[in-house]
Amino acid sequence: MKILFLDQSGNLGGAELFLADVAKFHQERSLVGLFADGSFKQLLEKHHIPVQVLATQPINIRKYSSFISSLSSIHSLLPLIAKTTKLACNYDVIYANTQKALVVGAFASLLSHRPLVFHLHDILSPNHFSCTNRYVAVTLANRFASLVIANSKATQAAFIASGGRAELTRVIYNGFEPSKYQSQDVTPEQTRQQLGLDGQFVVGSFSRLSPWKGQHILIEALAQCPEDVTAILVGDALFGEDDYVQQLHQQVAQLRLEKRVSFLGFRADVIPLMQACDLVAHTSTAPEPFGRVIVEAMLCGRPVVAAAAGGAVELIEVGKTGLLSSPGNSQELAQIIINCQNQPERSAAIAHQAQIQASHRFELASINEQISQLICQVLQHLNIK
Ligand code: UDP
Ligand code: GLC
């Protein structure tokens, strides 16, 4: 099966990390076409996954773009659509992994007569997308996609609520290699020592810095916790949220938390950092479509508290495999952090149970198999293979 994967991003977000794993599984006969150069391309090259940057100019359609501004940007897509269509003729199926990839993939599918699979990583709600963008995504998916893979039931439900055809959709969670999260190149003690965190109760946040990822809620909660509770914020602004980064630094200074909050920036070594945490906090203020960090923390054997909305509630059984906190409620989060600090045996038992369950539930080999089977069904249905 020859797949032309399409993704708009040059940066490494969760959707791109997911795609790297799926494309690796198909690397012998497939290609990843990107609409921007950057660290994602470098990662694919490092793993010998065929990749090509297809766009020669940035695409100026944003998440909150209005109808008029989206329309005026369409012409910039024409060369990209032409190039993708030509390439697609050498592949069995087009697999669009992002919204702009859907737009380009839909036209390329029409012109090359290749079926289109759309992997939906986003919750199509007003919290995340303008009305125009939701309409375009749903209309194109309904009209051109043979299959829409949603990364959670929450994402699937939002697609259907926005007018998406339910019969096109299947839910497939992100996959992970459990062994990667359980091996230790450095011990948690060594990492804590390197970061100057000895003797602290360390709460880790592992998300790009963006208002809806809610790092400000964790900082607010920290101010309500004992002095020996510290936070590491791992991640950077990937999509131009520099004002928010500045606000976070100001908030830390105003609350006099400089010694208790470390900004570590984007890190490629998330696993040892997670292993060094006493608790991993996911604090999104808008519903999280899936939340890779939640599963990663589980696989690292660390207890996790997540904001109770979107896909996150599908990943955690409260008190059994993790904890949930109301989105945006720093007081509740602070109380959960304090309880975890005071009840280490309970936290360890939850983390242990989560690690066992997550190792089976999100196993990469099985997820890759499920995706391949669905694509085969699409091709068989269309009598292509
Ligand atoms: N991540 C990373 N380095 C960082 C911060 C995050 O590699 O400094 C990874 C993290 O381990 C996770 C992904 O980025 O795999 C974020 O995915 P998630 O689904 O949690 O959120 P997204 O950013 O895609 O909305
Ligand atoms: C998107 C979502 C995130 C999800 C990831 C992988 O980036 O924001 O919640 O985990 O895709 O599906």
Coordinates of C-alpha atoms and ligand atoms in Angstrom, one line a residue:
M1 CA 0.0 0.0 0.0
K2 CA 1.5 3.3 -1.1
I3 CA 0.5 6.3 0.9
L4 CA 1.0 10.0 0.3
F5 CA 0.8 11.6 3.8
L6 CA 0.2 15.3 3.9
D7 CA 0.9 17.6 6.8
Q8 CA 1.0 21.4 6.9
S9 CA 3.4 21.8 9.8
G10 CA 7.1 22.3 10.0
N11 CA 7.1 22.1 13.8
L12 CA 6.7 19.1 16.1
G13 CA 3.2 19.2 17.5
G14 CA 1.4 16.0 18.7
A15 CA -0.2 15.4 15.3
E16 CA 3.2 15.4 13.7
L17 CA 4.7 13.1 16.3
F18 CA 1.8 10.7 15.7
L19 CA 2.4 10.9 11.9
A20 CA 6.1 10.2 12.3
D21 CA 5.1 6.8 13.9
V22 CA 2.5 5.9 11.3
A23 CA 4.8 6.9 8.4
K24 CA 7.6 4.9 9.8
F25 CA 5.4 1.8 9.7
H26 CA 4.8 2.5 5.9
Q27 CA 8.2 4.0 5.1
E28 CA 9.2 1.5 2.4
R29 CA 6.5 2.7 -0.1
S30 CA 5.2 6.0 1.2
L31 CA 6.1 9.7 1.2
V32 CA 5.4 12.5 3.7
G33 CA 4.6 15.8 1.9
L34 CA 5.0 18.9 4.1
F35 CA 3.8 22.4 3.6
A36 CA 6.7 23.9 5.6
D37 CA 10.3 23.1 6.4
G38 CA 11.5 22.7 9.9
S39 CA 12.1 20.3 12.8
F40 CA 9.4 17.8 11.7
K41 CA 11.3 17.3 8.4
Q42 CA 14.5 16.8 10.3
L43 CA 12.9 14.2 12.6
L44 CA 11.5 12.2 9.6
E45 CA 14.9 12.3 7.9
K46 CA 16.6 11.1 11.0
H47 CA 14.4 8.0 10.9
H48 CA 14.9 7.6 7.1
I49 CA 11.3 8.3 6.3
P50 CA 10.9 9.7 2.8
V51 CA 9.9 13.3 3.1
Q52 CA 9.5 16.3 0.7
V53 CA 8.6 19.9 1.4
L54 CA 5.9 20.7 -1.2
A55 CA 5.1 24.3 -0.5
T56 CA 7.3 27.1 -1.7
Q57 CA 5.4 29.9 0.2
P58 CA 3.6 30.0 3.6
I59 CA -0.1 29.4 3.6
N60 CA -1.9 32.3 5.3
I61 CA -5.1 30.7 6.5
R62 CA -5.2 30.7 10.3
K63 CA -7.4 28.8 12.8
Y64 CA -9.6 31.9 13.3
S65 CA -9.6 33.2 9.7
S66 CA -12.8 34.8 8.4
F67 CA -14.5 33.7 5.2
I68 CA -13.1 36.7 3.2
S69 CA -9.5 36.3 4.3
S70 CA -9.6 32.5 3.7
L71 CA -11.0 33.1 0.2
S72 CA -8.3 35.5 -0.6
S73 CA -5.6 33.0 0.5
I74 CA -7.0 30.2 -1.7
H75 CA -5.0 31.3 -4.8
S76 CA -1.7 30.7 -2.8
L77 CA -2.7 27.0 -2.6
L78 CA -3.0 26.5 -6.4
P79 CA 0.7 25.6 -7.1
L80 CA 0.6 23.3 -4.0
I81 CA -2.5 21.5 -5.2
A82 CA -1.0 21.1 -8.7
K83 CA 2.2 19.6 -7.3
T84 CA 0.4 17.3 -4.8
T85 CA -2.0 16.1 -7.6
K86 CA 1.0 15.1 -9.8
L87 CA 2.7 13.3 -6.9
A88 CA -0.6 11.6 -5.8
C89 CA -0.7 9.7 -9.1
N90 CA 2.2 7.6 -7.9
Y91 CA 0.3 6.6 -4.7
D92 CA -2.8 4.5 -3.8
V93 CA -4.2 6.9 -1.2
I94 CA -3.8 10.4 0.1
Y95 CA -3.7 10.7 3.9
A96 CA -4.3 14.3 5.2
N97 CA -3.1 14.8 8.7
T98 CA -4.1 18.4 9.3
Q99 CA -6.8 20.9 8.3
K100 CA -4.8 22.6 5.5
A101 CA -3.6 19.2 4.3
L102 CA -7.3 18.3 4.0
V103 CA -7.9 21.3 1.8
V104 CA -5.0 20.5 -0.5
G105 CA -5.7 16.7 -0.3
A106 CA -9.3 17.1 -1.2
F107 CA -8.6 18.9 -4.5
A108 CA -5.6 16.5 -5.2
S109 CA -7.9 13.6 -4.6
L110 CA -10.5 14.9 -7.0
L111 CA -8.0 15.6 -9.7
S112 CA -5.8 12.5 -9.3
H113 CA -8.7 10.1 -8.7
R114 CA -7.0 8.8 -5.5
P115 CA -9.1 8.2 -2.4
L116 CA -8.7 10.6 0.6
V117 CA -8.3 9.6 4.3
F118 CA -8.6 12.5 6.7
H119 CA -7.0 12.1 10.2
L120 CA -8.8 14.6 12.4
H121 CA -6.6 15.6 15.4
D122 CA -8.7 18.7 16.4
I123 CA -12.0 19.4 18.1
L124 CA -14.0 21.4 15.6
S125 CA -15.6 23.7 18.1
P126 CA -15.7 27.6 18.4
N127 CA -13.1 27.3 21.1
H128 CA -10.5 26.2 18.6
F129 CA -11.7 27.2 15.1
S130 CA -13.6 30.0 13.3
C131 CA -17.0 29.2 11.8
T132 CA -15.5 29.4 8.3
N133 CA -12.7 26.9 9.1
R134 CA -15.2 24.4 10.6
Y135 CA -17.5 24.7 7.7
V136 CA -14.7 24.2 5.2
A137 CA -13.3 21.2 7.1
V138 CA -16.6 19.5 7.4
T139 CA -17.8 20.2 3.9
L140 CA -14.5 19.0 2.3
A141 CA -14.4 15.9 4.5
N142 CA -18.1 15.0 3.8
R143 CA -17.6 15.5 0.1
F144 CA -14.1 14.1 -0.6
A145 CA -13.0 11.8 2.3
S146 CA -13.6 8.1 2.2
L147 CA -12.7 7.8 5.8
V148 CA -12.3 10.2 8.7
I149 CA -10.2 8.9 11.6
A150 CA -10.8 10.9 14.8
N151 CA -8.2 10.8 17.5
S152 CA -10.8 10.5 20.3
K153 CA -14.6 10.1 20.8
A154 CA -14.7 13.8 21.7
T155 CA -13.2 14.7 18.4
Q156 CA -15.5 12.4 16.6
A157 CA -18.6 13.9 18.4
A158 CA -17.5 17.5 17.6
F159 CA -17.1 16.6 13.9
I160 CA -20.6 15.1 13.8
A161 CA -22.1 18.0 15.7
S162 CA -20.6 20.4 13.2
G163 CA -22.4 18.5 10.4
G164 CA -19.8 15.8 9.6
R165 CA -21.2 12.5 8.3
A166 CA -21.1 10.0 11.2
E167 CA -20.7 7.0 8.9
L168 CA -17.3 8.2 7.6
T169 CA -15.8 8.3 11.1
R170 CA -13.8 5.8 13.1
V171 CA -12.0 6.5 16.4
I172 CA -8.4 5.5 16.7
Y173 CA -6.2 6.7 19.6
N174 CA -2.6 7.7 19.2
G175 CA -0.1 4.8 19.6
F176 CA 3.1 4.6 21.6
E177 CA 6.0 2.2 22.2
P178 CA 5.8 1.4 25.9
S179 CA 9.4 0.1 26.1
K180 CA 10.7 3.6 25.1
Y181 CA 9.0 5.1 28.2
Q182 CA 10.2 2.5 30.6
S183 CA 13.9 2.4 29.8
Q184 CA 16.2 4.7 31.7
D185 CA 19.4 6.2 30.2
V186 CA 19.7 8.5 33.2
T187 CA 18.1 7.9 36.5
P188 CA 15.3 10.3 37.8
E189 CA 17.7 11.2 40.6
Q190 CA 20.4 12.3 38.1
T191 CA 17.9 14.4 36.2
R192 CA 16.6 16.1 39.3
Q193 CA 20.1 16.8 40.4
Q194 CA 21.0 18.3 37.0
L195 CA 18.0 20.6 37.3
G196 CA 18.6 21.5 40.9
L197 CA 15.3 19.9 42.0
D198 CA 16.6 17.7 44.9
G199 CA 14.2 17.5 47.8
Q200 CA 11.4 19.2 45.9
F201 CA 7.9 17.8 44.9
V202 CA 8.2 18.3 41.2
V203 CA 5.1 18.9 39.0
G204 CA 5.8 18.7 35.3
S205 CA 3.9 20.3 32.4
F206 CA 4.8 19.0 28.9
S207 CA 2.9 21.1 26.4
R208 CA 3.6 23.8 23.9
L209 CA 3.2 27.2 25.5
S210 CA -0.2 28.4 24.3
P211 CA -3.1 30.1 26.2
W212 CA -5.5 27.1 25.8
K213 CA -2.8 24.7 27.1
G214 CA -3.3 26.6 30.4
Q215 CA 0.2 26.8 31.9
H216 CA -1.0 29.9 33.7
I217 CA -3.4 27.7 35.7
L218 CA -0.6 25.5 36.9
I219 CA 1.4 28.6 38.0
E220 CA -1.7 29.9 39.8
A221 CA -2.1 26.6 41.5
L222 CA 1.6 26.5 42.5
A223 CA 1.1 29.7 44.4
Q224 CA -1.4 27.9 46.6
C225 CA 0.9 24.9 47.3
P226 CA 3.6 24.5 50.0
E227 CA 7.0 26.0 49.3
D228 CA 8.6 22.7 48.4
V229 CA 6.3 22.2 45.4
T230 CA 8.0 23.3 42.2
A231 CA 7.1 23.1 38.5
I232 CA 9.0 22.5 35.3
L233 CA 7.4 23.8 32.2
V234 CA 8.6 21.8 29.2
G235 CA 7.7 23.1 25.8
D236 CA 7.8 26.3 23.8
A237 CA 5.5 28.5 21.7
L238 CA 5.2 26.6 18.4
F239 CA 2.7 28.7 16.6
G240 CA 3.6 32.3 17.4
E241 CA 2.2 32.6 20.9
D242 CA 5.1 34.8 22.1
D243 CA 2.8 37.2 24.1
Y244 CA 1.6 34.3 26.2
V245 CA 5.2 33.3 27.0
Q246 CA 5.9 36.8 28.2
Q247 CA 2.7 36.8 30.3
L248 CA 3.7 33.6 31.9
H249 CA 7.1 35.0 32.9
Q250 CA 5.4 38.1 34.3
Q251 CA 2.9 36.0 36.3
V252 CA 5.8 34.0 37.8
A253 CA 7.6 37.3 38.8
Q254 CA 4.4 38.8 40.2
L255 CA 3.7 35.8 42.4
R256 CA 7.4 35.6 43.3
L257 CA 7.7 32.1 42.1
E258 CA 11.0 32.5 40.2
K259 CA 12.7 29.8 42.3
R260 CA 9.8 27.4 42.0
V261 CA 9.1 27.5 38.2
S262 CA 11.6 26.5 35.6
F263 CA 11.0 27.2 31.9
L264 CA 12.9 24.4 30.1
G265 CA 11.8 25.3 26.5
F266 CA 11.2 22.7 23.8
R267 CA 13.0 19.4 24.7
A268 CA 13.6 16.3 22.6
D269 CA 14.3 14.4 25.9
V270 CA 10.8 14.4 27.3
I271 CA 11.0 10.9 28.7
P272 CA 13.8 11.3 31.3
L273 CA 12.2 14.6 32.4
M274 CA 8.8 13.0 32.9
Q275 CA 10.4 10.2 34.8
A276 CA 11.9 12.8 37.1
C277 CA 8.5 14.3 38.0
D278 CA 6.4 13.4 41.1
L279 CA 3.3 14.4 39.2
V280 CA 2.5 15.4 35.6
A281 CA -0.1 18.0 35.1
H282 CA -2.2 18.6 32.0
T283 CA -4.0 21.9 32.3
S284 CA -5.8 22.7 29.1
T285 CA -8.6 25.2 29.5
A286 CA -10.3 24.2 26.3
P287 CA -11.2 20.5 25.6
E288 CA -8.1 18.6 24.6
P289 CA -8.7 16.5 21.5
F290 CA -6.5 13.6 22.7
G291 CA -3.5 14.6 24.8
R292 CA -0.4 12.6 24.1
V293 CA 1.3 13.9 27.2
I294 CA -1.3 12.2 29.4
V295 CA -0.6 8.7 28.0
E296 CA 3.2 9.4 28.0
A297 CA 3.1 10.2 31.7
M298 CA 1.2 7.0 32.3
L299 CA 3.8 5.0 30.3
C300 CA 6.6 6.6 32.3
G301 CA 4.9 5.4 35.5
R302 CA 4.2 8.9 36.8
P303 CA 0.8 9.9 38.3
V304 CA -1.1 12.3 36.1
V305 CA -3.8 14.9 36.7
A306 CA -5.6 16.2 33.6
A307 CA -8.2 18.8 32.8
A308 CA -11.6 17.1 32.7
A309 CA -12.7 17.8 29.1
G310 CA -12.5 16.4 25.6
G311 CA -10.4 13.3 24.9
A312 CA -8.6 13.5 28.3
V313 CA -11.7 12.0 30.1
E314 CA -11.5 9.0 27.8
L315 CA -7.9 8.3 28.9
I316 CA -8.3 8.5 32.6
E317 CA -10.4 6.5 35.1
V318 CA -10.5 8.8 38.1
G319 CA -8.7 7.4 41.1
K320 CA -7.7 4.3 39.2
T321 CA -5.5 5.4 36.4
G322 CA -5.2 9.1 37.1
L323 CA -6.9 12.2 38.4
L324 CA -9.1 14.9 36.8
S325 CA -9.4 18.5 37.7
S326 CA -12.0 21.0 36.4
P327 CA -10.5 23.0 33.5
G328 CA -9.3 26.5 34.6
N329 CA -9.8 25.8 38.3
S330 CA -6.4 26.4 40.0
Q331 CA -7.8 25.9 43.5
E332 CA -8.9 22.4 42.7
L333 CA -5.7 21.7 41.0
A334 CA -3.7 22.9 44.0
Q335 CA -5.7 20.6 46.3
I336 CA -5.0 17.6 44.0
I337 CA -1.3 18.4 43.9
I338 CA -1.2 18.7 47.8
N339 CA -3.1 15.4 48.1
C340 CA -0.6 13.6 45.8
Q341 CA 2.3 15.0 47.8
N342 CA 0.7 13.8 51.1
Q343 CA -0.4 10.4 49.8
P344 CA 2.6 9.0 47.9
E345 CA 1.5 5.4 48.2
R346 CA -1.9 6.2 46.6
S347 CA -0.3 8.2 43.8
A348 CA 2.2 5.3 43.1
A349 CA -0.6 2.8 43.0
I350 CA -2.6 4.9 40.5
A351 CA 0.6 5.4 38.4
H352 CA 1.3 1.7 38.4
Q353 CA -2.2 0.8 37.3
A354 CA -2.1 3.4 34.6
Q355 CA 1.2 2.2 33.3
I356 CA -0.1 -1.4 32.9
Q357 CA -3.4 -0.3 31.3
A358 CA -1.8 2.2 28.9
S359 CA 0.9 -0.3 27.7
H360 CA -1.9 -2.4 26.3
R361 CA -4.5 0.2 25.3
F362 CA -2.2 2.5 23.3
E363 CA 0.3 0.0 21.9
L364 CA 1.7 1.4 18.6
A365 CA 1.9 -1.9 16.7
S366 CA -1.8 -2.5 17.2
I367 CA -2.8 1.1 16.4
N368 CA -0.7 1.0 13.2
E369 CA -2.4 -2.3 12.3
Q370 CA -5.9 -0.8 12.8
I371 CA -5.1 2.1 10.6
S372 CA -3.7 -0.1 7.8
Q373 CA -6.8 -2.3 8.0
L374 CA -9.1 0.7 7.7
I375 CA -7.2 2.0 4.6
C376 CA -7.3 -1.5 3.0
Q377 CA -11.0 -1.5 3.5
V378 CA -11.3 1.8 1.8
L379 CA -9.3 0.6 -1.2
Q380 CA -11.2 -2.7 -1.4
H381 CA -14.5 -0.9 -1.2
L382 CA -13.4 1.3 -4.1
N383 CA -12.1 -1.8 -5.9
I384 CA -8.6 -0.3 -6.1
K385 CA -6.6 -3.2 -4.5
Ligands
UDP1 N1 6.7 17.5 23.5 C1 8.1 17.4 23.2 N2 8.9 18.4 23.7 C2 8.4 19.4 24.5 C3 7.0 19.5 24.8 C4 6.2 18.5 24.3 O1 8.5 16.5 22.5 O2 9.2 20.2 24.9 C5 5.8 16.5 23.0 C6 5.0 15.7 24.0 O3 5.9 14.7 24.6 C7 3.9 15.2 23.2 C8 3.6 16.3 22.2 O4 4.8 17.1 22.2 O5 4.2 14.0 22.5 C9 2.4 17.1 22.4 O6 1.3 16.4 22.1 P1 -0.1 16.6 22.8 O7 -1.0 15.7 22.1 O8 0.0 16.4 24.2 O9 -0.5 18.1 22.5 P2 -0.5 19.0 21.2 O10 0.7 20.0 21.3 O11 -0.3 18.2 20.0 O12 -1.8 19.7 21.2
GLC2 C1 -3.4 17.5 18.2 C2 -4.2 17.7 19.5 C3 -3.8 16.8 20.7 C4 -3.5 15.4 20.2 C5 -2.6 15.3 19.0 C6 -2.4 13.9 18.4 O1 -2.2 18.2 18.3 O2 -4.2 19.0 19.9 O3 -4.7 16.8 21.7 O4 -3.0 14.6 21.2 O5 -3.2 16.1 17.9 O6 -3.6 13.3 18.0

